[in-house]
Structures are given as structure tokens and as C-alpha cells.
């Protein structure tokens, strides 16, 4: 499969070129989402005979993205900033979305979860042939409930976004030595807030 020397396992390879920003300030916004009303119901009589009254499904899906880039110093230093919120709330088979506990407590019986992140990339053109770039992204994850069919939602496990987050960073230097030789050096890291989460 023509594996390169720097990669030992097989599989798909992706070569991405990150955005650096530019001399003109620009940005983009993406907003998307849906709710469970768009989902088909595939619970037929055969499933109902097996006591399945409702299937797993989607309560809602949301995806909000924004990015902004531009110059800090024209022709020399640029920034590119991104932020995202993505959430998907799921329903569980045979569980009502809102139930009332024996003590009268209202329980939202949905697998509620989201991921939020923000990233910043700085690029510095030191000379016409040398460039330095740095990137950092912080990610927060939350899972309010984690339960399945036949389990009590009140006993569900949770993932706290204050503990379940991590950061990804990278620094890279490139230098065009000749018209045929490009030198690159880089460092990447992944920092976990709690490796047990």
C-alpha cells in the first residue's frame, strides 16, 4: 500500500493544509441542526410484539461553527481563530423523554451530550524563505447521562466538562533552503485534564 517511512500502520492518510489567515480580515459562520420530528419511525408490529414501543432516536442535533482570520501585522504576522459547539441528544428505546419519579421528581430521560472547542493559529513570516506557525485547540466534552434500555436514568453516569477536556498544540518551522530542498521541524502535544475520564 506504499506506506511512508513515518507511518507504521496501514489505513487512510490525510494531508491537510491549515489556514493561516491573511492580510484581509475574513470569517465564516455555519449553523445547522435538526430535531426528532424529522426522523422516521421504524417500530413495526413485529417489534411491538417483542415489547418495543419506541426505538432509539434523536432528540436534537446542533452544530454551530465560526471562524475569523486576518493580519496582526500586514505581510508578517497573521491569526486564525475558530470556535465550535456540536451537540446530539439521543432518546433511548422504550423510555419516555420525560418521566415522573415516585417522589414526584421530573426526569429528563435523554442522553444529552455536547462537545465545544476553540482554536487559535498564529503564523509568522520571519523572512521570505522562513515561516513559523503555532496552533492550540482546547476541547470540552460533556455527557449528562449515559444509560441504556432497561436502566434507571437517575443512576446514569455523567461526564463533567470541567474534567473531560483536553488541549492539542503544535509548533512548526519551515525553511526553503534551495529551489529543491524544503526543511521542516515541528513539535506536537496532547494534554489531558484527566486520563481516567
mmCIF file with all atom_site columns, N, CA and C in Angstrom, residues 39-92:
data_model
loop_
_atom_site.group_PDB
_atom_site.id
_atom_site.type_symbol
_atom_site.label_atom_id
_atom_site.label_alt_id
_atom_site.label_comp_id
_atom_site.label_asym_id
_atom_site.label_entity_id
_atom_site.label_seq_id
_atom_site.pdbx_PDB_ins_code
_atom_site.Cartn_x
_atom_site.Cartn_y
_atom_site.Cartn_z
_atom_site.occupancy
_atom_site.B_iso_or_equiv
_atom_site.pdbx_formal_charge
_atom_site.auth_seq_id
_atom_site.auth_comp_id
_atom_site.auth_asym_id
_atom_site.auth_atom_id
_atom_site.pdbx_PDB_model_num
ATOM 1   N N  . UNK A 1 39 ? -37.198 12.450 11.986 1.00 0.00 ? 39 UNK A N  1
ATOM 2   C CA . UNK A 1 39 ? -36.760 11.055 11.982 1.00 0.00 ? 39 UNK A CA 1
ATOM 3   C C  . UNK A 1 39 ? -37.945 10.118 11.744 1.00 0.00 ? 39 UNK A C  1
ATOM 4   N N  . UNK A 1 40 ? -37.718 9.107  10.923 1.00 0.00 ? 40 UNK A N  1
ATOM 5   C CA . UNK A 1 40 ? -38.762 8.124  10.636 1.00 0.00 ? 40 UNK A CA 1
ATOM 6   C C  . UNK A 1 40 ? -38.938 7.171  11.826 1.00 0.00 ? 40 UNK A C  1
ATOM 7   N N  . UNK A 1 41 ? -40.104 6.548  11.910 1.00 0.00 ? 41 UNK A N  1
ATOM 8   C CA . UNK A 1 41 ? -40.398 5.587  12.966 1.00 0.00 ? 41 UNK A CA 1
ATOM 9   C C  . UNK A 1 41 ? -40.416 4.192  12.344 1.00 0.00 ? 41 UNK A C  1
ATOM 10  N N  . UNK A 1 42 ? -39.444 3.363  12.707 1.00 0.00 ? 42 UNK A N  1
ATOM 11  C CA . UNK A 1 42 ? -39.357 2.028  12.108 1.00 0.00 ? 42 UNK A CA 1
ATOM 12  C C  . UNK A 1 42 ? -39.831 0.927  13.051 1.00 0.00 ? 42 UNK A C  1
ATOM 13  N N  . UNK A 1 43 ? -40.593 1.294  14.089 1.00 0.00 ? 43 UNK A N  1
ATOM 14  C CA . UNK A 1 43 ? -41.125 0.290  15.006 1.00 0.00 ? 43 UNK A CA 1
ATOM 15  C C  . UNK A 1 43 ? -42.396 -0.297 14.371 1.00 0.00 ? 43 UNK A C  1
ATOM 16  N N  . UNK A 1 44 ? -42.267 -1.532 13.873 1.00 0.00 ? 44 UNK A N  1
ATOM 17  C CA . UNK A 1 44 ? -43.401 -2.184 13.217 1.00 0.00 ? 44 UNK A CA 1
ATOM 18  C C  . UNK A 1 44 ? -44.088 -3.147 14.181 1.00 0.00 ? 44 UNK A C  1
ATOM 19  N N  . UNK A 1 45 ? -45.076 -3.858 13.692 1.00 0.00 ? 45 UNK A N  1
ATOM 20  C CA . UNK A 1 45 ? -45.848 -4.771 14.544 1.00 0.00 ? 45 UNK A CA 1
ATOM 21  C C  . UNK A 1 45 ? -44.981 -5.902 15.101 1.00 0.00 ? 45 UNK A C  1
ATOM 22  N N  . UNK A 1 46 ? -43.995 -6.342 14.330 1.00 0.00 ? 46 UNK A N  1
ATOM 23  C CA . UNK A 1 46 ? -43.112 -7.411 14.810 1.00 0.00 ? 46 UNK A CA 1
ATOM 24  C C  . UNK A 1 46 ? -42.314 -6.950 16.024 1.00 0.00 ? 46 UNK A C  1
ATOM 25  N N  . UNK A 1 47 ? -41.845 -5.711 16.004 1.00 0.00 ? 47 UNK A N  1
ATOM 26  C CA . UNK A 1 47 ? -41.114 -5.178 17.159 1.00 0.00 ? 47 UNK A CA 1
ATOM 27  C C  . UNK A 1 47 ? -42.053 -4.940 18.342 1.00 0.00 ? 47 UNK A C  1
ATOM 28  N N  . UNK A 1 48 ? -43.250 -4.440 18.058 1.00 0.00 ? 48 UNK A N  1
ATOM 29  C CA . UNK A 1 48 ? -44.209 -4.216 19.140 1.00 0.00 ? 48 UNK A CA 1
ATOM 30  C C  . UNK A 1 48 ? -44.580 -5.521 19.820 1.00 0.00 ? 48 UNK A C  1
ATOM 31  N N  . UNK A 1 49 ? -44.615 -6.604 19.046 1.00 0.00 ? 49 UNK A N  1
ATOM 32  C CA . UNK A 1 49 ? -44.902 -7.919 19.638 1.00 0.00 ? 49 UNK A CA 1
ATOM 33  C C  . UNK A 1 49 ? -43.789 -8.367 20.570 1.00 0.00 ? 49 UNK A C  1
ATOM 34  N N  . UNK A 1 50 ? -42.596 -7.797 20.388 1.00 0.00 ? 50 UNK A N  1
ATOM 35  C CA . UNK A 1 50 ? -41.454 -8.105 21.258 1.00 0.00 ? 50 UNK A CA 1
ATOM 36  C C  . UNK A 1 50 ? -41.289 -7.034 22.345 1.00 0.00 ? 50 UNK A C  1
ATOM 37  N N  . UNK A 1 51 ? -42.346 -6.240 22.560 1.00 0.00 ? 51 UNK A N  1
ATOM 38  C CA . UNK A 1 51 ? -42.437 -5.218 23.611 1.00 0.00 ? 51 UNK A CA 1
ATOM 39  C C  . UNK A 1 51 ? -41.538 -4.006 23.361 1.00 0.00 ? 51 UNK A C  1
ATOM 40  N N  . UNK A 1 52 ? -41.219 -3.728 22.119 1.00 0.00 ? 52 UNK A N  1
ATOM 41  C CA . UNK A 1 52 ? -40.502 -2.499 21.762 1.00 0.00 ? 52 UNK A CA 1
ATOM 42  C C  . UNK A 1 52 ? -41.552 -1.488 21.308 1.00 0.00 ? 52 UNK A C  1
ATOM 43  N N  . UNK A 1 53 ? -41.792 -0.486 22.129 1.00 0.00 ? 53 UNK A N  1
ATOM 44  C CA . UNK A 1 53 ? -42.797 0.520  21.802 1.00 0.00 ? 53 UNK A CA 1
ATOM 45  C C  . UNK A 1 53 ? -42.191 1.749  21.115 1.00 0.00 ? 53 UNK A C  1
ATOM 46  N N  . UNK A 1 54 ? -40.928 2.023  21.378 1.00 0.00 ? 54 UNK A N  1
ATOM 47  C CA . UNK A 1 54 ? -40.240 3.140  20.729 1.00 0.00 ? 54 UNK A CA 1
ATOM 48  C C  . UNK A 1 54 ? -38.775 2.769  20.553 1.00 0.00 ? 54 UNK A C  1
ATOM 49  N N  . UNK A 1 55 ? -38.180 3.266  19.475 1.00 0.00 ? 55 UNK A N  1
ATOM 50  C CA . UNK A 1 55 ? -36.784 2.927  19.165 1.00 0.00 ? 55 UNK A CA 1
ATOM 51  C C  . UNK A 1 55 ? -35.846 4.016  19.667 1.00 0.00 ? 55 UNK A C  1
ATOM 52  N N  . UNK A 1 56 ? -34.552 3.699  19.668 1.00 0.00 ? 56 UNK A N  1
ATOM 53  C CA . UNK A 1 56 ? -33.568 4.751  19.909 1.00 0.00 ? 56 UNK A CA 1
ATOM 54  C C  . UNK A 1 56 ? -33.710 5.806  18.820 1.00 0.00 ? 56 UNK A C  1
ATOM 55  N N  . UNK A 1 57 ? -33.430 7.036  19.176 1.00 0.00 ? 57 UNK A N  1
ATOM 56  C CA . UNK A 1 57 ? -33.599 8.093  18.182 1.00 0.00 ? 57 UNK A CA 1
ATOM 57  C C  . UNK A 1 57 ? -32.850 9.352  18.558 1.00 0.00 ? 57 UNK A C  1
ATOM 58  N N  . UNK A 1 58 ? -33.191 10.409 17.867 1.00 0.00 ? 58 UNK A N  1
ATOM 59  C CA . UNK A 1 58 ? -32.555 11.710 18.048 1.00 0.00 ? 58 UNK A CA 1
ATOM 60  C C  . UNK A 1 58 ? -33.566 12.677 18.639 1.00 0.00 ? 58 UNK A C  1
ATOM 61  N N  . UNK A 1 59 ? -33.177 13.335 19.729 1.00 0.00 ? 59 UNK A N  1
ATOM 62  C CA . UNK A 1 59 ? -33.997 14.417 20.268 1.00 0.00 ? 59 UNK A CA 1
ATOM 63  C C  . UNK A 1 59 ? -33.646 15.719 19.559 1.00 0.00 ? 59 UNK A C  1
ATOM 64  N N  . UNK A 1 60 ? -32.356 15.972 19.380 1.00 0.00 ? 60 UNK A N  1
ATOM 65  C CA . UNK A 1 60 ? -31.919 17.095 18.557 1.00 0.00 ? 60 UNK A CA 1
ATOM 66  C C  . UNK A 1 60 ? -30.439 16.954 18.214 1.00 0.00 ? 60 UNK A C  1
ATOM 67  N N  . UNK A 1 61 ? -30.059 17.601 17.128 1.00 0.00 ? 61 UNK A N  1
ATOM 68  C CA . UNK A 1 61 ? -28.665 17.712 16.720 1.00 0.00 ? 61 UNK A CA 1
ATOM 69  C C  . UNK A 1 61 ? -28.416 19.191 16.435 1.00 0.00 ? 61 UNK A C  1
ATOM 70  N N  . UNK A 1 62 ? -27.325 19.728 16.991 1.00 0.00 ? 62 UNK A N  1
ATOM 71  C CA . UNK A 1 62 ? -26.953 21.118 16.744 1.00 0.00 ? 62 UNK A CA 1
ATOM 72  C C  . UNK A 1 62 ? -25.481 21.179 16.364 1.00 0.00 ? 62 UNK A C  1
ATOM 73  N N  . UNK A 1 63 ? -25.153 22.076 15.439 1.00 0.00 ? 63 UNK A N  1
ATOM 74  C CA . UNK A 1 63 ? -23.774 22.270 15.025 1.00 0.00 ? 63 UNK A CA 1
ATOM 75  C C  . UNK A 1 63 ? -23.585 23.744 14.676 1.00 0.00 ? 63 UNK A C  1
ATOM 76  N N  . UNK A 1 64 ? -22.841 24.462 15.510 1.00 0.00 ? 64 UNK A N  1
ATOM 77  C CA . UNK A 1 64 ? -22.560 25.875 15.294 1.00 0.00 ? 64 UNK A CA 1
ATOM 78  C C  . UNK A 1 64 ? -21.045 26.038 15.153 1.00 0.00 ? 64 UNK A C  1
ATOM 79  N N  . UNK A 1 65 ? -20.601 26.664 14.076 1.00 0.00 ? 65 UNK A N  1
ATOM 80  C CA . UNK A 1 65 ? -19.174 26.878 13.823 1.00 0.00 ? 65 UNK A CA 1
ATOM 81  C C  . UNK A 1 65 ? -18.933 28.328 13.410 1.00 0.00 ? 65 UNK A C  1
ATOM 82  N N  . UNK A 1 66 ? -17.824 28.885 13.871 1.00 0.00 ? 66 UNK A N  1
ATOM 83  C CA . UNK A 1 66 ? -17.450 30.233 13.464 1.00 0.00 ? 66 UNK A CA 1
ATOM 84  C C  . UNK A 1 66 ? -15.929 30.300 13.330 1.00 0.00 ? 66 UNK A C  1
ATOM 85  N N  . UNK A 1 67 ? -15.466 31.096 12.386 1.00 0.00 ? 67 UNK A N  1
ATOM 86  C CA . UNK A 1 67 ? -14.028 31.288 12.204 1.00 0.00 ? 67 UNK A CA 1
ATOM 87  C C  . UNK A 1 67 ? -13.757 32.722 11.786 1.00 0.00 ? 67 UNK A C  1
ATOM 88  N N  . UNK A 1 68 ? -12.573 33.211 12.155 1.00 0.00 ? 68 UNK A N  1
ATOM 89  C CA . UNK A 1 68 ? -12.175 34.582 11.833 1.00 0.00 ? 68 UNK A CA 1
ATOM 90  C C  . UNK A 1 68 ? -10.661 34.604 11.668 1.00 0.00 ? 68 UNK A C  1
ATOM 91  N N  . UNK A 1 69 ? -10.197 35.240 10.613 1.00 0.00 ? 69 UNK A N  1
ATOM 92  C CA . UNK A 1 69 ? -8.767  35.331 10.373 1.00 0.00 ? 69 UNK A CA 1
ATOM 93  C C  . UNK A 1 69 ? -8.391  36.673 9.801  1.00 0.00 ? 69 UNK A C  1
ATOM 94  N N  . UNK A 1 70 ? -7.142  37.058 10.014 1.00 0.00 ? 70 UNK A N  1
ATOM 95  C CA . UNK A 1 70 ? -6.695  38.334 9.483  1.00 0.00 ? 70 UNK A CA 1
ATOM 96  C C  . UNK A 1 70 ? -5.287  38.664 9.926  1.00 0.00 ? 70 UNK A C  1
ATOM 97  N N  . UNK A 1 71 ? -4.852  39.874 9.622  1.00 0.00 ? 71 UNK A N  1
ATOM 98  C CA . UNK A 1 71 ? -3.474  40.252 9.953  1.00 0.00 ? 71 UNK A CA 1
ATOM 99  C C  . UNK A 1 71 ? -3.352  40.852 11.352 1.00 0.00 ? 71 UNK A C  1
ATOM 100 N N  . UNK A 1 72 ? -2.284  40.521 12.036 1.00 0.00 ? 72 UNK A N  1
ATOM 101 C CA . UNK A 1 72 ? -1.867  41.266 13.222 1.00 0.00 ? 72 UNK A CA 1
ATOM 102 C C  . UNK A 1 72 ? -0.846  42.311 12.783 1.00 0.00 ? 72 UNK A C  1
ATOM 103 N N  . UNK A 1 73 ? 0.038   41.893 11.877 1.00 0.00 ? 73 UNK A N  1
ATOM 104 C CA . UNK A 1 73 ? 0.978   42.802 11.221 1.00 0.00 ? 73 UNK A CA 1
ATOM 105 C C  . UNK A 1 73 ? 1.013   42.410 9.745  1.00 0.00 ? 73 UNK A C  1
ATOM 106 N N  . UNK A 1 74 ? 0.623   43.309 8.878  1.00 0.00 ? 74 UNK A N  1
ATOM 107 C CA . UNK A 1 74 ? 0.495   43.015 7.456  1.00 0.00 ? 74 UNK A CA 1
ATOM 108 C C  . UNK A 1 74 ? 1.789   42.440 6.878  1.00 0.00 ? 74 UNK A C  1
ATOM 109 N N  . UNK A 1 75 ? 1.622   41.376 6.088  1.00 0.00 ? 75 UNK A N  1
ATOM 110 C CA . UNK A 1 75 ? 2.728   40.685 5.400  1.00 0.00 ? 75 UNK A CA 1
ATOM 111 C C  . UNK A 1 75 ? 3.731   40.037 6.352  1.00 0.00 ? 75 UNK A C  1
ATOM 112 N N  . UNK A 1 76 ? 3.384   39.947 7.648  1.00 0.00 ? 76 UNK A N  1
ATOM 113 C CA . UNK A 1 76 ? 4.353   39.408 8.597  1.00 0.00 ? 76 UNK A CA 1
ATOM 114 C C  . UNK A 1 76 ? 3.726   38.435 9.597  1.00 0.00 ? 76 UNK A C  1
ATOM 115 N N  . UNK A 1 77 ? 2.616   38.825 10.231 1.00 0.00 ? 77 UNK A N  1
ATOM 116 C CA . UNK A 1 77 ? 2.025   38.010 11.302 1.00 0.00 ? 77 UNK A CA 1
ATOM 117 C C  . UNK A 1 77 ? 0.512   37.963 11.132 1.00 0.00 ? 77 UNK A C  1
ATOM 118 N N  . UNK A 1 78 ? -0.032  36.727 11.113 1.00 0.00 ? 78 UNK A N  1
ATOM 119 C CA . UNK A 1 78 ? -1.460  36.535 10.908 1.00 0.00 ? 78 UNK A CA 1
ATOM 120 C C  . UNK A 1 78 ? -2.040  35.630 11.998 1.00 0.00 ? 78 UNK A C  1
ATOM 121 N N  . UNK A 1 79 ? -3.356  35.735 12.180 1.00 0.00 ? 79 UNK A N  1
ATOM 122 C CA . UNK A 1 79 ? -4.054  34.866 13.128 1.00 0.00 ? 79 UNK A CA 1
ATOM 123 C C  . UNK A 1 79 ? -5.230  34.204 12.427 1.00 0.00 ? 79 UNK A C  1
ATOM 124 N N  . UNK A 1 80 ? -5.628  33.064 12.970 1.00 0.00 ? 80 UNK A N  1
ATOM 125 C CA . UNK A 1 80 ? -6.844  32.386 12.514 1.00 0.00 ? 80 UNK A CA 1
ATOM 126 C C  . UNK A 1 80 ? -7.490  31.759 13.748 1.00 0.00 ? 80 UNK A C  1
ATOM 127 N N  . UNK A 1 81 ? -8.727  32.149 14.048 1.00 0.00 ? 81 UNK A N  1
ATOM 128 C CA . UNK A 1 81 ? -9.439  31.758 15.257 1.00 0.00 ? 81 UNK A CA 1
ATOM 129 C C  . UNK A 1 81 ? -10.704 31.003 14.888 1.00 0.00 ? 81 UNK A C  1
ATOM 130 N N  . UNK A 1 82 ? -10.966 29.882 15.577 1.00 0.00 ? 82 UNK A N  1
ATOM 131 C CA . UNK A 1 82 ? -12.182 29.101 15.327 1.00 0.00 ? 82 UNK A CA 1
ATOM 132 C C  . UNK A 1 82 ? -12.859 28.728 16.640 1.00 0.00 ? 82 UNK A C  1
ATOM 133 N N  . UNK A 1 83 ? -14.169 28.490 16.566 1.00 0.00 ? 83 UNK A N  1
ATOM 134 C CA . UNK A 1 83 ? -14.933 28.020 17.720 1.00 0.00 ? 83 UNK A CA 1
ATOM 135 C C  . UNK A 1 83 ? -16.071 27.143 17.214 1.00 0.00 ? 83 UNK A C  1
ATOM 136 N N  . UNK A 1 84 ? -16.442 26.154 18.031 1.00 0.00 ? 84 UNK A N  1
ATOM 137 C CA . UNK A 1 84 ? -17.490 25.213 17.608 1.00 0.00 ? 84 UNK A CA 1
ATOM 138 C C  . UNK A 1 84 ? -18.281 24.718 18.808 1.00 0.00 ? 84 UNK A C  1
ATOM 139 N N  . UNK A 1 85 ? -19.565 24.505 18.594 1.00 0.00 ? 85 UNK A N  1
ATOM 140 C CA . UNK A 1 85 ? -20.438 23.803 19.545 1.00 0.00 ? 85 UNK A CA 1
ATOM 141 C C  . UNK A 1 85 ? -21.198 22.754 18.750 1.00 0.00 ? 85 UNK A C  1
ATOM 142 N N  . UNK A 1 86 ? -21.084 21.503 19.153 1.00 0.00 ? 86 UNK A N  1
ATOM 143 C CA . UNK A 1 86 ? -21.812 20.413 18.499 1.00 0.00 ? 86 UNK A CA 1
ATOM 144 C C  . UNK A 1 86 ? -22.449 19.559 19.578 1.00 0.00 ? 86 UNK A C  1
ATOM 145 N N  . UNK A 1 87 ? -23.743 19.335 19.455 1.00 0.00 ? 87 UNK A N  1
ATOM 146 C CA . UNK A 1 87 ? -24.435 18.516 20.447 1.00 0.00 ? 87 UNK A CA 1
ATOM 147 C C  . UNK A 1 87 ? -25.419 17.594 19.747 1.00 0.00 ? 87 UNK A C  1
ATOM 148 N N  . UNK A 1 88 ? -25.631 16.428 20.355 1.00 0.00 ? 88 UNK A N  1
ATOM 149 C CA . UNK A 1 88 ? -26.627 15.480 19.850 1.00 0.00 ? 88 UNK A CA 1
ATOM 150 C C  . UNK A 1 88 ? -27.270 14.796 21.053 1.00 0.00 ? 88 UNK A C  1
ATOM 151 N N  . UNK A 1 89 ? -28.545 15.070 21.260 1.00 0.00 ? 89 UNK A N  1
ATOM 152 C CA . UNK A 1 89 ? -29.299 14.451 22.341 1.00 0.00 ? 89 UNK A CA 1
ATOM 153 C C  . UNK A 1 89 ? -30.050 13.252 21.771 1.00 0.00 ? 89 UNK A C  1
ATOM 154 N N  . UNK A 1 90 ? -29.898 12.096 22.425 1.00 0.00 ? 90 UNK A N  1
ATOM 155 C CA . UNK A 1 90 ? -30.468 10.856 21.914 1.00 0.00 ? 90 UNK A CA 1
ATOM 156 C C  . UNK A 1 90 ? -31.560 10.347 22.848 1.00 0.00 ? 90 UNK A C  1
ATOM 157 N N  . UNK A 1 91 ? -32.572 9.745  22.255 1.00 0.00 ? 91 UNK A N  1
ATOM 158 C CA . UNK A 1 91 ? -33.602 9.061  23.033 1.00 0.00 ? 91 UNK A CA 1
ATOM 159 C C  . UNK A 1 91 ? -33.255 7.579  23.124 1.00 0.00 ? 91 UNK A C  1
ATOM 160 N N  . UNK A 1 92 ? -33.751 6.926  24.159 1.00 0.00 ? 92 UNK A N  1
ATOM 161 C CA . UNK A 1 92 ? -33.467 5.512  24.401 1.00 0.00 ? 92 UNK A CA 1
ATOM 162 C C  . UNK A 1 92 ? -34.742 4.704  24.196 1.00 0.00 ? 92 UNK A C  1
#
